Amino acid sequence: MELFEFARQIATPDYVAEKIASCELAISGYQMAVAIELSIVAVCAVAAVAAWRKLKHGGEDVWAGVCWVAITIGAIAAFSMLLSLASIGSEYQNLAAWSNDPVTKVATRVAAKL
């Protein structure tokens, strides 16, 4: 049996619809993660600026620690946000593949496992 003929038997409308829904669910989850990470970055930026100004105007040394902690957490959240954005791009590619040519997508997955 030819690989594409086998893939046509697997790529039923229900199977393809399930894969498309899975891609859409993953995209919405990553979009929510980006929104949360963006708000963390914003809060950390405000905290870092406020702590820096407090330290600059004769504040205690604890404000220097607050400033560095806010910068560190903000940087980690920004890096995590970049990873989430890359995941969104990957899921959009999967969505396009399942929406446009599901038989080729299945044949590629089967061939990769052979």
N, CA, C and O atoms as a DFTB+ gen file, in Angstrom:
456 C
 N C O
     1  1       0.854      -1.182       0.000
     2  2       0.000       0.000       0.000
     3  2       0.898       1.242       0.000
     4  3       1.865       1.323       0.758
     5  1       0.573       2.170      -0.831
     6  2       1.330       3.409      -0.927
     7  2       1.138       4.247       0.340
     8  3       0.093       4.188       0.987
     9  1       2.156       5.016       0.676
    10  2       2.131       5.810       1.906
    11  2       1.002       6.845       1.886
    12  3       0.327       7.039       2.897
    13  1       0.794       7.505       0.751
    14  2      -0.257       8.516       0.692
    15  2      -1.650       7.886       0.736
    16  3      -2.587       8.486       1.264
    17  1      -1.785       6.688       0.187
    18  2      -3.072       5.989       0.273
    19  2      -3.362       5.615       1.724
    20  3      -4.495       5.737       2.188
    21  1      -2.341       5.164       2.432
    22  2      -2.480       4.851       3.848
    23  2      -2.828       6.112       4.645
    24  3      -3.663       6.076       5.548
    25  1      -2.185       7.214       4.301
    26  2      -2.451       8.473       5.003
    27  2      -3.877       8.955       4.750
    28  3      -4.502       9.531       5.640
    29  1      -4.392       8.726       3.553
    30  2      -5.781       9.120       3.254
    31  2      -6.767       8.359       4.129
    32  3      -7.809       8.895       4.508
    33  1      -6.440       7.117       4.449
    34  2      -7.325       6.324       5.302
    35  2      -7.282       6.817       6.750
    36  3      -8.278       6.737       7.469
    37  1      -6.127       7.322       7.171
    38  2      -6.002       7.822       8.545
    39  2      -6.617       9.210       8.683
    40  3      -7.285       9.497       9.676
    41  1      -6.396      10.069       7.695
    42  2      -6.809      11.468       7.778
    43  2      -8.308      11.615       7.527
    44  3      -8.728      12.248       6.558
    45  1      -9.096      11.028       8.402
    46  2     -10.552      11.173       8.300
    47  2     -10.942      12.579       8.754
    48  3     -10.170      13.233       9.455
    49  1     -12.116      13.049       8.367
    50  2     -12.537      14.395       8.782
    51  2     -12.559      14.578      10.302
    52  3     -12.203      15.647      10.798
    53  1     -12.965      13.565      11.032
    54  2     -12.982      13.684      12.498
    55  2     -11.570      13.808      13.064
    56  3     -11.322      14.606      13.967
    57  1     -10.656      13.018      12.529
    58  2      -9.269      13.062      12.987
    59  2      -8.644      14.425      12.702
    60  3      -7.968      14.997      13.556
    61  1      -8.875      14.938      11.498
    62  2      -8.335      16.240      11.117
    63  2      -8.960      17.339      11.965
    64  3      -8.262      18.253      12.405
    65  1     -10.263      17.261      12.200
    66  2     -10.922      18.268      13.040
    67  2     -10.370      18.253      14.459
    68  3     -10.223      19.302      15.087
    69  1     -10.064      17.055      14.963
    70  2      -9.478      16.949      16.300
    71  2      -8.088      17.581      16.338
    72  3      -7.747      18.260      17.306
    73  1      -7.295      17.369      15.316
    74  2      -5.953      17.957      15.260
    75  2      -6.024      19.481      15.129
    76  3      -5.231      20.193      15.746
    77  1      -6.963      19.980      14.336
    78  2      -7.124      21.427      14.188
    79  2      -7.558      22.039      15.516
    80  3      -7.045      23.085      15.914
    81  1      -8.491      21.401      16.198
    82  2      -8.932      21.905      17.502
    83  2      -7.796      21.881      18.507
    84  3      -7.672      22.789      19.329
    85  1      -6.967      20.852      18.449
    86  2      -5.813      20.765      19.341
    87  2      -4.842      21.915      19.094
    88  3      -4.319      22.502      20.042
    89  1      -4.602      22.236      17.836
    90  2      -3.717      23.363      17.494
    91  2      -4.297      24.687      17.983
    92  3      -3.577      25.521      18.531
    93  1      -5.605      24.877      17.782
    94  2      -6.245      26.117      18.221
    95  2      -6.207      26.255      19.738
    96  3      -6.007      27.352      20.259
    97  1      -6.397      25.154      20.439
    98  2      -6.337      25.184      21.904
    99  2      -4.925      25.528      22.382
   100  3      -4.755      26.306      23.321
   101  1      -3.928      24.953      21.744
   102  2      -2.544      25.253      22.119
   103  2      -2.217      26.718      21.849
   104  3      -1.546      27.363      22.655
   105  1      -2.686      27.244      20.722
   106  2      -2.438      28.654      20.394
   107  2      -3.055      29.566      21.445
   108  3      -2.412      30.510      21.903
   109  1      -4.296      29.289      21.830
   110  2      -4.941      30.150      22.823
   111  2      -4.247      30.042      24.184
   112  3      -4.166      31.029      24.916
   113  1      -3.756      28.870      24.521
   114  2      -3.016      28.713      25.776
   115  2      -1.717      29.498      25.768
   116  3      -1.384      30.157      26.753
   117  1      -0.982      29.433      24.667
   118  2       0.264      30.192      24.567
   119  2      -0.008      31.696      24.544
   120  3       0.780      32.474      25.083
   121  1      -1.111      32.109      23.927
   122  2      -1.458      33.531      23.926
   123  2      -1.754      34.022      25.343
   124  3      -1.379      35.137      25.706
   125  1      -2.415      33.202      26.131
   126  2      -2.679      33.571      27.515
   127  2      -1.371      33.652      28.299
   128  3      -1.188      34.548      29.123
   129  1      -0.469      32.717      28.038
   130  2       0.833      32.744      28.715
   131  2       1.598      34.017      28.365
   132  3       2.229      34.617      29.235
   133  1       1.548      34.436      27.095
   134  2       2.227      35.667      26.688
   135  2       1.628      36.870      27.409
   136  3       2.360      37.760      27.843
   137  1       0.316      36.904      27.539
   138  2      -0.323      38.018      28.240
   139  2       0.109      38.073      29.707
   140  3       0.383      39.149      30.237
   141  1       0.167      36.928      30.349
   142  2       0.589      36.878      31.754
   143  2       2.057      37.286      31.868
   144  3       2.415      38.065      32.752
   145  1       2.896      36.773      30.994
   146  2       4.314      37.109      31.057
   147  2       4.553      38.584      30.758
   148  3       5.440      39.200      31.349
   149  1       3.777      39.150      29.854
   150  2       3.903      40.575      29.561
   151  2       3.521      41.412      30.768
   152  3       4.167      42.422      31.048
   153  1       2.475      41.007      31.491
   154  2       2.100      41.767      32.687
   155  2       3.161      41.627      33.774
   156  3       3.400      42.575      34.523
   157  1       3.802      40.462      33.876
   158  2       4.883      40.304      34.846
   159  2       6.044      41.225      34.489
   160  3       6.629      41.858      35.368
   161  1       6.379      41.302      33.206
   162  2       7.451      42.189      32.769
   163  2       7.111      43.646      33.097
   164  3       7.972      44.395      33.559
   165  1       5.872      44.043      32.861
   166  2       5.461      45.423      33.139
   167  2       5.534      45.737      34.629
   168  3       6.035      46.794      35.013
   169  1       5.044      44.838      35.464
   170  2       5.081      45.057      36.914
   171  2       6.522      45.110      37.403
   172  3       6.864      45.941      38.245
   173  1       7.358      44.236      36.885
   174  2       8.763      44.238      37.296
   175  2       9.477      45.515      36.841
   176  3      10.325      46.041      37.562
   177  1       9.143      46.004      35.668
   178  2       9.746      47.253      35.195
   179  2       9.350      48.416      36.098
   180  3      10.196      49.232      36.467
   181  1       8.076      48.495      36.455
   182  2       7.624      49.559      37.351
   183  2       8.291      49.431      38.716
   184  3       8.718      50.433      39.291
   185  1       8.386      48.216      39.239
   186  2       9.023      48.000      40.542
   187  2      10.503      48.361      40.498
   188  3      11.025      48.955      41.442
   189  1      11.179      48.009      39.412
   190  2      12.604      48.328      39.296
   191  2      12.832      49.832      39.224
   192  3      13.742      50.351      39.870
   193  1      12.023      50.530      38.453
   194  2      12.167      51.986      38.352
   195  2      11.846      52.651      39.690
   196  3      12.551      53.567      40.112
   197  1      10.800      52.200      40.347
   198  2      10.439      52.781      41.639
   199  2      11.531      52.531      42.686
   200  3      11.866      53.425      43.463
   201  1      12.081      51.318      42.702
   202  2      13.144      51.005      43.662
   203  2      14.410      51.792      43.352
   204  3      15.091      52.261      44.264
   205  1      14.725      51.935      42.081
   206  2      15.903      52.702      41.693
   207  2      15.769      54.163      42.097
   208  3      16.717      54.758      42.609
   209  1      14.598      54.741      41.869
   210  2      14.378      56.151      42.256
   211  2      14.438      56.315      43.765
   212  3      14.988      57.296      44.265
   213  1      13.873      55.357      44.492
   214  2      13.904      55.410      45.961
   215  2      15.343      55.329      46.455
   216  3      15.724      56.051      47.376
   217  1      16.144      54.457      45.850
   218  2      17.544      54.307      46.233
   219  2      18.341      55.557      45.873
   220  3      19.204      55.994      46.634
   221  1      18.047      56.124      44.712
   222  2      18.756      57.304      44.222
   223  2      18.547      58.510      45.143
   224  3      19.456      59.322      45.318
   225  1      17.385      58.624      45.714
   226  2      17.059      59.762      46.574
   227  2      17.293      59.459      48.046
   228  3      16.561      59.938      48.912
   229  1      18.303      58.674      48.318
   230  2      18.716      58.444      49.696
   231  2      17.944      57.361      50.420
   232  3      17.764      57.430      51.636
   233  1      17.491      56.373      49.691
   234  2      16.766      55.273      50.315
   235  2      17.718      54.261      50.936
   236  3      18.938      54.401      50.852
   237  1      17.158      53.267      51.543
   238  2      17.957      52.225      52.178
   239  2      18.542      51.289      51.126
   240  3      18.104      51.278      49.976
   241  1      19.534      50.505      51.534
   242  2      20.185      49.573      50.615
   243  2      19.264      48.441      50.176
   244  3      19.524      47.785      49.166
   245  1      18.205      48.210      50.918
   246  2      17.277      47.135      50.536
   247  2      16.632      47.424      49.182
   248  3      16.226      46.501      48.475
   249  1      16.537      48.702      48.825
   250  2      15.940      49.060      47.536
   251  2      16.815      48.623      46.372
   252  3      16.308      48.353      45.283
   253  1      18.115      48.550      46.589
   254  2      19.005      48.042      45.536
   255  2      18.699      46.570      45.274
   256  3      18.675      46.127      44.126
   257  1      18.464      45.819      46.347
   258  2      18.098      44.410      46.191
   259  2      16.762      44.245      45.495
   260  3      16.593      43.371      44.645
   261  1      15.813      45.097      45.867
   262  2      14.494      45.051      45.222
   263  2      14.626      45.349      43.734
   264  3      13.982      44.706      42.904
   265  1      15.452      46.312      43.408
   266  2      15.655      46.679      42.001
   267  2      16.240      45.511      41.219
   268  3      15.760      45.203      40.128
   269  1      17.268      44.853      41.755
   270  2      17.893      43.735      41.044
   271  2      16.981      42.517      40.957
   272  3      16.977      41.817      39.945
   273  1      16.218      42.263      42.000
   274  2      15.279      41.135      41.952
   275  2      14.210      41.382      40.888
   276  3      13.848      40.475      40.139
   277  1      13.704      42.632      40.830
   278  2      12.683      42.965      39.827
   279  2      13.247      42.833      38.419
   280  3      12.565      42.340      37.520
   281  1      14.483      43.268      38.223
   282  2      15.107      43.154      36.902
   283  2      15.307      41.682      36.530
   284  3      15.076      41.295      35.385
   285  1      15.729      40.873      37.480
   286  2      15.959      39.454      37.219
   287  2      14.657      38.733      36.869
   288  3      14.598      37.980      35.897
   289  1      13.623      38.967      37.661
   290  2      12.329      38.323      37.383
   291  2      11.771      38.801      36.053
   292  3      11.222      38.007      35.289
   293  1      11.907      40.086      35.768
   294  2      11.442      40.620      34.489
   295  2      12.178      40.016      33.309
   296  3      11.569      39.734      32.277
   297  1      13.492      39.812      33.449
   298  2      14.270      39.213      32.367
   299  2      13.861      37.758      32.140
   300  3      13.759      37.309      30.998
   301  1      13.629      37.030      33.221
   302  2      13.186      35.637      33.090
   303  2      11.817      35.577      32.413
   304  3      11.584      34.735      31.546
   305  1      10.917      36.471      32.810
   306  2       9.582      36.505      32.195
   307  2       9.669      36.894      30.722
   308  3       8.926      36.362      29.898
   309  1      10.568      37.815      30.385
   310  2      10.724      38.226      28.982
   311  2      11.254      37.067      28.135
   312  3      10.798      36.862      27.011
   313  1      12.217      36.309      28.673
   314  2      12.738      35.151      27.946
   315  2      11.656      34.090      27.768
   316  3      11.528      33.490      26.701
   317  1      10.887      33.869      28.819
   318  2       9.785      32.910      28.749
   319  2       8.747      33.361      27.724
   320  3       8.163      32.537      27.020
   321  1       8.521      34.663      27.645
   322  2       7.571      35.191      26.674
   323  2       8.068      34.948      25.249
   324  3       7.270      34.642      24.363
   325  1       9.359      35.079      25.023
   326  2       9.911      34.791      23.691
   327  2       9.713      33.325      23.319
   328  3       9.395      33.007      22.173
   329  1       9.903      32.435      24.288
   330  2       9.669      31.010      24.024
   331  2       8.198      30.748      23.710
   332  3       7.883      29.951      22.825
   333  1       7.302      31.412      24.427
   334  2       5.869      31.244      24.162
   335  2       5.503      31.771      22.779
   336  3       4.688      31.169      22.080
   337  1       6.102      32.888      22.384
   338  2       5.837      33.424      21.047
   339  2       6.349      32.484      19.960
   340  3       5.714      32.333      18.916
   341  1       7.493      31.854      20.203
   342  2       8.006      30.866      19.238
   343  2       7.066      29.668      19.157
   344  3       6.847      29.121      18.076
   345  1       6.516      29.263      20.284
   346  2       5.571      28.144      20.299
   347  2       4.290      28.493      19.551
   348  3       3.705      27.642      18.880
   349  1       3.856      29.742      19.666
   350  2       2.672      30.180      18.922
   351  2       2.935      30.068      17.419
   352  3       2.077      29.599      16.671
   353  1       4.116      30.496      16.979
   354  2       4.460      30.385      15.560
   355  2       4.471      28.948      15.091
   356  3       3.994      28.640      13.999
   357  1       5.014      28.069      15.911
   358  2       5.045      26.653      15.562
   359  2       3.639      26.070      15.463
   360  3       3.340      25.304      14.547
   361  1       2.789      26.433      16.400
   362  2       1.406      25.924      16.372
   363  2       0.631      26.476      15.178
   364  3      -0.208      25.774      14.614
   365  1       0.898      27.720      14.785
   366  2       0.247      28.260      13.585
   367  2       0.697      27.489      12.346
   368  3      -0.100      27.278      11.432
   369  1       1.958      27.067      12.301
   370  2       2.418      26.255      11.179
   371  2       1.713      24.900      11.166
   372  3       1.313      24.418      10.106
   373  1       1.560      24.289      12.337
   374  2       0.822      23.021      12.414
   375  2      -0.626      23.198      11.993
   376  3      -1.185      22.359      11.287
   377  1      -1.232      24.300      12.432
   378  2      -2.629      24.575      12.069
   379  2      -2.765      24.729      10.555
   380  3      -3.705      24.208       9.955
   381  1      -1.833      25.441       9.949
   382  2      -1.880      25.612       8.490
   383  2      -1.706      24.279       7.777
   384  3      -2.368      24.016       6.773
   385  1      -0.815      23.437       8.294
   386  2      -0.595      22.133       7.654
   387  2      -1.835      21.258       7.762
   388  3      -2.229      20.611       6.792
   389  1      -2.451      21.236       8.945
   390  2      -3.649      20.398       9.109
   391  2      -4.838      20.975       8.352
   392  3      -5.698      20.223       7.895
   393  1      -4.901      22.288       8.213
   394  2      -6.038      22.899       7.520
   395  2      -5.935      22.750       6.003
   396  3      -6.947      22.554       5.331
   397  1      -4.724      22.841       5.462
   398  2      -4.562      22.866       4.010
   399  2      -4.379      21.490       3.384
   400  3      -4.999      21.187       2.365
   401  1      -3.541      20.661       3.978
   402  2      -3.237      19.370       3.362
   403  2      -3.004      18.308       4.435
   404  3      -1.860      17.940       4.700
   405  1      -4.075      17.816       5.051
   406  2      -3.897      16.862       6.153
   407  2      -3.304      15.522       5.714
   408  3      -2.647      14.858       6.515
   409  1      -3.518      15.113       4.471
   410  2      -2.975      13.825       4.013
   411  2      -1.453      13.890       3.986
   412  3      -0.782      12.954       4.421
   413  1      -0.909      14.984       3.481
   414  2       0.539      15.148       3.471
   415  2       1.085      15.211       4.894
   416  3       2.148      14.659       5.180
   417  1       0.365      15.877       5.775
   418  2       0.796      15.964       7.175
   419  2       0.862      14.560       7.809
   420  3       1.832      14.231       8.492
   421  1      -0.153      13.758       7.584
   422  2      -0.160      12.400       8.127
   423  2       0.938      11.567       7.482
   424  3       1.636      10.825       8.173
   425  1       1.097      11.679       6.175
   426  2       2.139      10.910       5.485
   427  2       3.531      11.300       5.997
   428  3       4.399      10.438       6.140
   429  1       3.746      12.564       6.267
   430  2       5.024      13.012       6.803
   431  2       5.261      12.445       8.200
   432  3       6.372      12.023       8.522
   433  1       4.228      12.435       9.018
   434  2       4.368      11.890      10.368
   435  2       4.630      10.376      10.332
   436  3       5.437       9.857      11.102
   437  1       3.937       9.687       9.431
   438  2       4.138       8.235       9.318
   439  2       5.540       7.939       8.778
   440  3       6.223       7.040       9.267
   441  1       5.960       8.700       7.771
   442  2       7.293       8.470       7.186
   443  2       8.389       8.754       8.201
   444  3       9.428       8.093       8.186
   445  1       8.178       9.717       9.074
   446  2       9.191      10.051      10.077
   447  2       9.331       8.926      11.107
   448  3      10.396       8.755      11.700
   449  1       8.273       8.174      11.314
   450  2       8.316       7.094      12.302
   451  2       8.800       5.776      11.712
   452  3       9.059       4.826      12.450
   453  1       8.923       5.710      10.392
   454  2       9.391       4.466       9.749
   455  2      10.884       4.318       9.829
   456  3      11.433       3.331       9.339
